[in-house]
Tab-separated table of C-alpha atoms and ligand atoms in Angstrom:
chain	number	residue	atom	x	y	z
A	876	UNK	CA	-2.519	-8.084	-35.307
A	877	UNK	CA	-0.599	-8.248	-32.248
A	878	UNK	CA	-0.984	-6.707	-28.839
A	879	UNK	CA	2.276	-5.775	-26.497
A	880	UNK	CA	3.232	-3.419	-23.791
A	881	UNK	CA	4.645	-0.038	-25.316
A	882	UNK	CA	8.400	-0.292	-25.298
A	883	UNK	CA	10.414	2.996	-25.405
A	884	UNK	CA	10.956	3.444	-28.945
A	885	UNK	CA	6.887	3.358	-29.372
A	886	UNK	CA	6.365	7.230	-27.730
A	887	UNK	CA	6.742	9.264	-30.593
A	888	UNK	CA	4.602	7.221	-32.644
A	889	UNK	CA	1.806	7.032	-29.835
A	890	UNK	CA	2.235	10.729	-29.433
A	891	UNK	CA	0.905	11.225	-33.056
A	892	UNK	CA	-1.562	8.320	-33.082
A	893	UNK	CA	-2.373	9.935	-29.577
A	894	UNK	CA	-3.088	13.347	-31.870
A	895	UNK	CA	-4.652	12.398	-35.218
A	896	UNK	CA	-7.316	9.914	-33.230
A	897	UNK	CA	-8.847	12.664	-31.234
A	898	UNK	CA	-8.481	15.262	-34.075
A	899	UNK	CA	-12.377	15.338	-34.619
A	900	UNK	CA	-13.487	13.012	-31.764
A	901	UNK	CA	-16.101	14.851	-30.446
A	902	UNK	CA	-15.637	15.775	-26.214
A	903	UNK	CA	-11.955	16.067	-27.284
A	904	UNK	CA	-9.726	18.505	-25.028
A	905	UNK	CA	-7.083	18.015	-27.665
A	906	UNK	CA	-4.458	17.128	-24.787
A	907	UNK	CA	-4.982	13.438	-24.761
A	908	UNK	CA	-1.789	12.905	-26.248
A	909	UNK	CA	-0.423	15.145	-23.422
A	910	UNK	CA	-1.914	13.227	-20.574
A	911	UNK	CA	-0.545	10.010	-22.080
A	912	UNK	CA	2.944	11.742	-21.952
A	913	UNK	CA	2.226	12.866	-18.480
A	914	UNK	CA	1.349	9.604	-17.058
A	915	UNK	CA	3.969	8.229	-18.452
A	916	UNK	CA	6.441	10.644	-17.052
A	917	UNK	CA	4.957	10.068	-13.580
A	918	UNK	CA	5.296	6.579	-13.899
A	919	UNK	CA	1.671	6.595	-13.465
A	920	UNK	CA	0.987	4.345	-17.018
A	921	UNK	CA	0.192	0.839	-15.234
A	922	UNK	CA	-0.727	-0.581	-18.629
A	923	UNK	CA	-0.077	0.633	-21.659
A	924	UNK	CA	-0.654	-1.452	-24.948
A	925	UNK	CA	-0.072	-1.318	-28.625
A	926	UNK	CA	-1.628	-2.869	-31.328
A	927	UNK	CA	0.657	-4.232	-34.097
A	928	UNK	CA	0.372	-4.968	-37.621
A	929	UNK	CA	3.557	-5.783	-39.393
A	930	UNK	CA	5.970	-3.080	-38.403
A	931	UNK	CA	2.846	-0.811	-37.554
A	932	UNK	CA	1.490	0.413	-34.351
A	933	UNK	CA	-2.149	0.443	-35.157
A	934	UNK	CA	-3.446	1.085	-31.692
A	935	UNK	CA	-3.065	2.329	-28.396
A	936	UNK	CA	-4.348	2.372	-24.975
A	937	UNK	CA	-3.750	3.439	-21.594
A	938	UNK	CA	-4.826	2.402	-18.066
A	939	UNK	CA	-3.361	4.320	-15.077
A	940	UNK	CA	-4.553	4.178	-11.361
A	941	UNK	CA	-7.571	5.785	-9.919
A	942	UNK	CA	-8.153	7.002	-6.560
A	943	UNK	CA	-11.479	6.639	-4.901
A	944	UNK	CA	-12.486	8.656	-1.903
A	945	UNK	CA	-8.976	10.035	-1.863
A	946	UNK	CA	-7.754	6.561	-1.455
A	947	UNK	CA	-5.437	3.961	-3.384
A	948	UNK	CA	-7.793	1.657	-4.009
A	949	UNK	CA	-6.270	-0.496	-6.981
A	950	UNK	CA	-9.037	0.670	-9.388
A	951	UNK	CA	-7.863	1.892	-12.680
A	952	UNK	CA	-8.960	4.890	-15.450
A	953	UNK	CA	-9.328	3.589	-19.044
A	954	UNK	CA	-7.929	5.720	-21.056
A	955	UNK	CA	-6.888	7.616	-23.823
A	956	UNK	CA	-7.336	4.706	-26.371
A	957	UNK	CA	-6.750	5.494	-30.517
A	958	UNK	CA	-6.613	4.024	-33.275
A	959	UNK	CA	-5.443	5.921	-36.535
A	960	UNK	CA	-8.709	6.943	-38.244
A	961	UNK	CA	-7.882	5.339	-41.141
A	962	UNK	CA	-8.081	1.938	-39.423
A	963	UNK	CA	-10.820	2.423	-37.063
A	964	UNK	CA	-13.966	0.268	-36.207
A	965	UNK	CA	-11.995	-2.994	-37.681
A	966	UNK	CA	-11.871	-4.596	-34.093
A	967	UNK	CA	-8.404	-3.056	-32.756
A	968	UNK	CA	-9.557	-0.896	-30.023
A	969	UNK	CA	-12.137	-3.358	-28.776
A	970	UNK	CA	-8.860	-6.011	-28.723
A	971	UNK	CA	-6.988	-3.410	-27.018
A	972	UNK	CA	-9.231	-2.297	-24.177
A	973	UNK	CA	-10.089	-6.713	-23.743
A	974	UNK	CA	-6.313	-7.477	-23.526
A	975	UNK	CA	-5.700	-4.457	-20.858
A	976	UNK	CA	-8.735	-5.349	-19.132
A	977	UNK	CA	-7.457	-8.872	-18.696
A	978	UNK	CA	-3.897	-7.796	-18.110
A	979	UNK	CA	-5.142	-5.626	-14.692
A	980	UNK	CA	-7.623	-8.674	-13.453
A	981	UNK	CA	-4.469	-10.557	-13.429
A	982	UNK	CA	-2.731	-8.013	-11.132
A	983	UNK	CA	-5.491	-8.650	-8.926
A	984	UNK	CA	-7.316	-4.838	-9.746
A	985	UNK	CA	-10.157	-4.185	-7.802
A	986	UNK	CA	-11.484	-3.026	-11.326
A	987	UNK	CA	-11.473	-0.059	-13.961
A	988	UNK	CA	-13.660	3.072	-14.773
A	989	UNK	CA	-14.128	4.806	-18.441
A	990	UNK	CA	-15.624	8.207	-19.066
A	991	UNK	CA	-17.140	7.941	-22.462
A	992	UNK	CA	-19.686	6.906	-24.509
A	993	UNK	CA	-21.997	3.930	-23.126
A	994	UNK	CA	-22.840	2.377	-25.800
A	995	UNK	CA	-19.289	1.212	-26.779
A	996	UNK	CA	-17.923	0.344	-23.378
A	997	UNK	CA	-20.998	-1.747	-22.212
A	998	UNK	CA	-19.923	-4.324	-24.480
A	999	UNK	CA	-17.017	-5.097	-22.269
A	1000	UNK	CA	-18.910	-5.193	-18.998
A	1001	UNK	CA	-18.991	-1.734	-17.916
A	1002	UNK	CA	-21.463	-0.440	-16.640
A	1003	UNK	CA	-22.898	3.125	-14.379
A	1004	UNK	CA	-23.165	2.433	-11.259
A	1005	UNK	CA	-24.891	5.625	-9.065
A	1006	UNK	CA	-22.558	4.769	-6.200
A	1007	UNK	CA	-19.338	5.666	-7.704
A	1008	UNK	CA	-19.265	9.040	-8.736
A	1009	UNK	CA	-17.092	11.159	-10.956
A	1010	UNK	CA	-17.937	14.909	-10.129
A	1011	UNK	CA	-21.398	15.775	-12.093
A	1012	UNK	CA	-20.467	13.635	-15.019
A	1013	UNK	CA	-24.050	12.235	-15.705
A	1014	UNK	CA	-23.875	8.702	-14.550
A	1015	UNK	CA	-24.789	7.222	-18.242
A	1016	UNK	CA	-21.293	8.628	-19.304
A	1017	UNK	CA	-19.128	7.560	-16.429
A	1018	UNK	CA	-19.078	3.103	-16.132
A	1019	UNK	CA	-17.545	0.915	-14.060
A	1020	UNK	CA	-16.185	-2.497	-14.266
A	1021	UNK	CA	-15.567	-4.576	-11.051
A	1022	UNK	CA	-13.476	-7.412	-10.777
A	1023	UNK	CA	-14.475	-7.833	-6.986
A	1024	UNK	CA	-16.797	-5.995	-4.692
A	1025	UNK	CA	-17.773	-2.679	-5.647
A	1026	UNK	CA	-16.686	0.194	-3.648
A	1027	UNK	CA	-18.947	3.441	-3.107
A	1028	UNK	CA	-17.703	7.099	-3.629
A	1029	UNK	CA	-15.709	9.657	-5.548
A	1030	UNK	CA	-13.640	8.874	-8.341
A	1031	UNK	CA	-10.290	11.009	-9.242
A	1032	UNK	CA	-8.188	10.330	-11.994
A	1033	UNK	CA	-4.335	10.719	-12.037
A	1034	UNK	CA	-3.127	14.383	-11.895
A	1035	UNK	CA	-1.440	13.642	-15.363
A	1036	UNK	CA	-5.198	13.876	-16.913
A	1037	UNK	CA	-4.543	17.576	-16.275
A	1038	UNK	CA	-1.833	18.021	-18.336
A	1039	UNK	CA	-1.980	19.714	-21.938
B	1143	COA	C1	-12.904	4.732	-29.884
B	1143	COA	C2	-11.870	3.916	-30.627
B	1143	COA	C3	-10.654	3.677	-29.770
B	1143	COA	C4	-12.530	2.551	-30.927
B	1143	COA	O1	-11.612	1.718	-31.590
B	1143	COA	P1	-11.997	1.085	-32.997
B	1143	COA	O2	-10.935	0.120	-33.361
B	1143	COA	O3	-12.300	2.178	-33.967
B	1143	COA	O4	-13.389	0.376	-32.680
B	1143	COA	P2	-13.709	-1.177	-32.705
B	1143	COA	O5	-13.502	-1.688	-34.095
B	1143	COA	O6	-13.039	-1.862	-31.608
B	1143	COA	O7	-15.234	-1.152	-32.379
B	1143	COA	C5	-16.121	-0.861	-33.402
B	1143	COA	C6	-17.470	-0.695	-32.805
B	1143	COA	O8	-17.440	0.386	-31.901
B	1143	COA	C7	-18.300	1.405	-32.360
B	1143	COA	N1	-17.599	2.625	-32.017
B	1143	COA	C8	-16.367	3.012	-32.378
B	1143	COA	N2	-16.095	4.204	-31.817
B	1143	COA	C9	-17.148	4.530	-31.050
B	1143	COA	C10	-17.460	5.621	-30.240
B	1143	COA	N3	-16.623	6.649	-30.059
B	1143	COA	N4	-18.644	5.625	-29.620
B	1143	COA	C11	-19.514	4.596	-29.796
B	1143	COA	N5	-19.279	3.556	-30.566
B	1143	COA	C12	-18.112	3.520	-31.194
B	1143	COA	C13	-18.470	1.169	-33.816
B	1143	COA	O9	-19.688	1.685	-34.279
B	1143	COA	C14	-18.496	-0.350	-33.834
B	1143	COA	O10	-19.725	-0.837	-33.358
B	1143	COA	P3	-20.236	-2.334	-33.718
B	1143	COA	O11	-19.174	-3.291	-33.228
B	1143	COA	O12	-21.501	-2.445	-32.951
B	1143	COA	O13	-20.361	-2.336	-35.194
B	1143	COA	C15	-11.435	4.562	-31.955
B	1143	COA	O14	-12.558	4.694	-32.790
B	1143	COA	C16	-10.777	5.935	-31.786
B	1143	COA	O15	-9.545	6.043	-31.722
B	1143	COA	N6	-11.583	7.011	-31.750
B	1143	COA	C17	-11.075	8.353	-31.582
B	1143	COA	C18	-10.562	8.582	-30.183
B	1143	COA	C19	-11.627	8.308	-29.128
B	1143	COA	O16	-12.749	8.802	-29.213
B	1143	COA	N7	-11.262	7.498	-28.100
B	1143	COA	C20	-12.195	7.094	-27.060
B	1143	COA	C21	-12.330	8.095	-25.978
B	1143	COA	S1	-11.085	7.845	-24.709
């Protein structure tokens, strides 16, 4: 398998990925592969990776910029991330979310939330932290991963998460 940034001819196929991932994922709006379209469109998709097998795109995931307090604050959203159901829990997302996790340390991120279920994202370092906030999400479901010092306060993701 093989990890690179989406290039344009990859959209259509993330689009579906995007779609038959989240089919029965439970907390699913069902516009996840909306907001990935959205982001894009707003040039708001800082990192956005594919997984490769072959001629395959396996995998998918998306990191776009977070503002805390209001502010730019070079903290990024993880998020959506799929892999077709048919090839899930074989190691792809978790190489995914690493590879984008590594990719924004290296642009010198201040660091990355998730919304989503703790017991997956721990294993990468996130974790809830009661001083960063994301509305009344209950702080179990809402982690954080710092590359630096941790900043305090409210968490907003992109408009483009409220497309769909
Ligand atoms: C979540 C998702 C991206 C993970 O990718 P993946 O390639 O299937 O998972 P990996 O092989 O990297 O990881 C497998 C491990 O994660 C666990 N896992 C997978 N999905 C999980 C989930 N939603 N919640 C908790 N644990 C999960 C598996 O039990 C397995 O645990 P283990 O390593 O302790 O055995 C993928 O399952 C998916 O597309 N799900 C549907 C869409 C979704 O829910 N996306 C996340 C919300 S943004």
């Amino acid at each position: 398998m093989k990890i690179r940034p989406e290039q344009p001819g990859d959209v259509e196929t993330i689009r579906l990925l995007t779609q038959a991932a989240f089919k029965n994922a439970p907390h699913s709006s069902q516009t996840e592969a909306a907001i990935v379209d959205a982001l894009r469109d707003a040039g708001a998709l800082t990192v956005s990776l594919v997984a490769v097998e072959g001629d395959q795109i396996v995998g998918h995931v998306a990191f776009s910029p977070v503002t805390i307090n209001g502010k730019d604050a070079d903290w990024y959203g993880l998020g959506p991330v799929s892999v077709w159901p048919d090839r899930q829990a074989k190691g792809i997302g978790q190489a995914l979310i690493r590879e984008g996790l590594g990719r924004l340390k290296q642009r010198g991120a201040g660091g990355c939330v998730v919304l989503g279920d703790p017991g997956y994202y721990g294993r990468f370092g996130f974790a809830s932290d009661p001083g960063l906030r994301y509305g009344d999400i209950p702080p179990e479901y809402f982690q954080r991963l710092a590359f630096g010092p941790a900043p305090k306060g409210e968490v907003a993701y992109h408009p483009g998460f409220d497309a769909g």
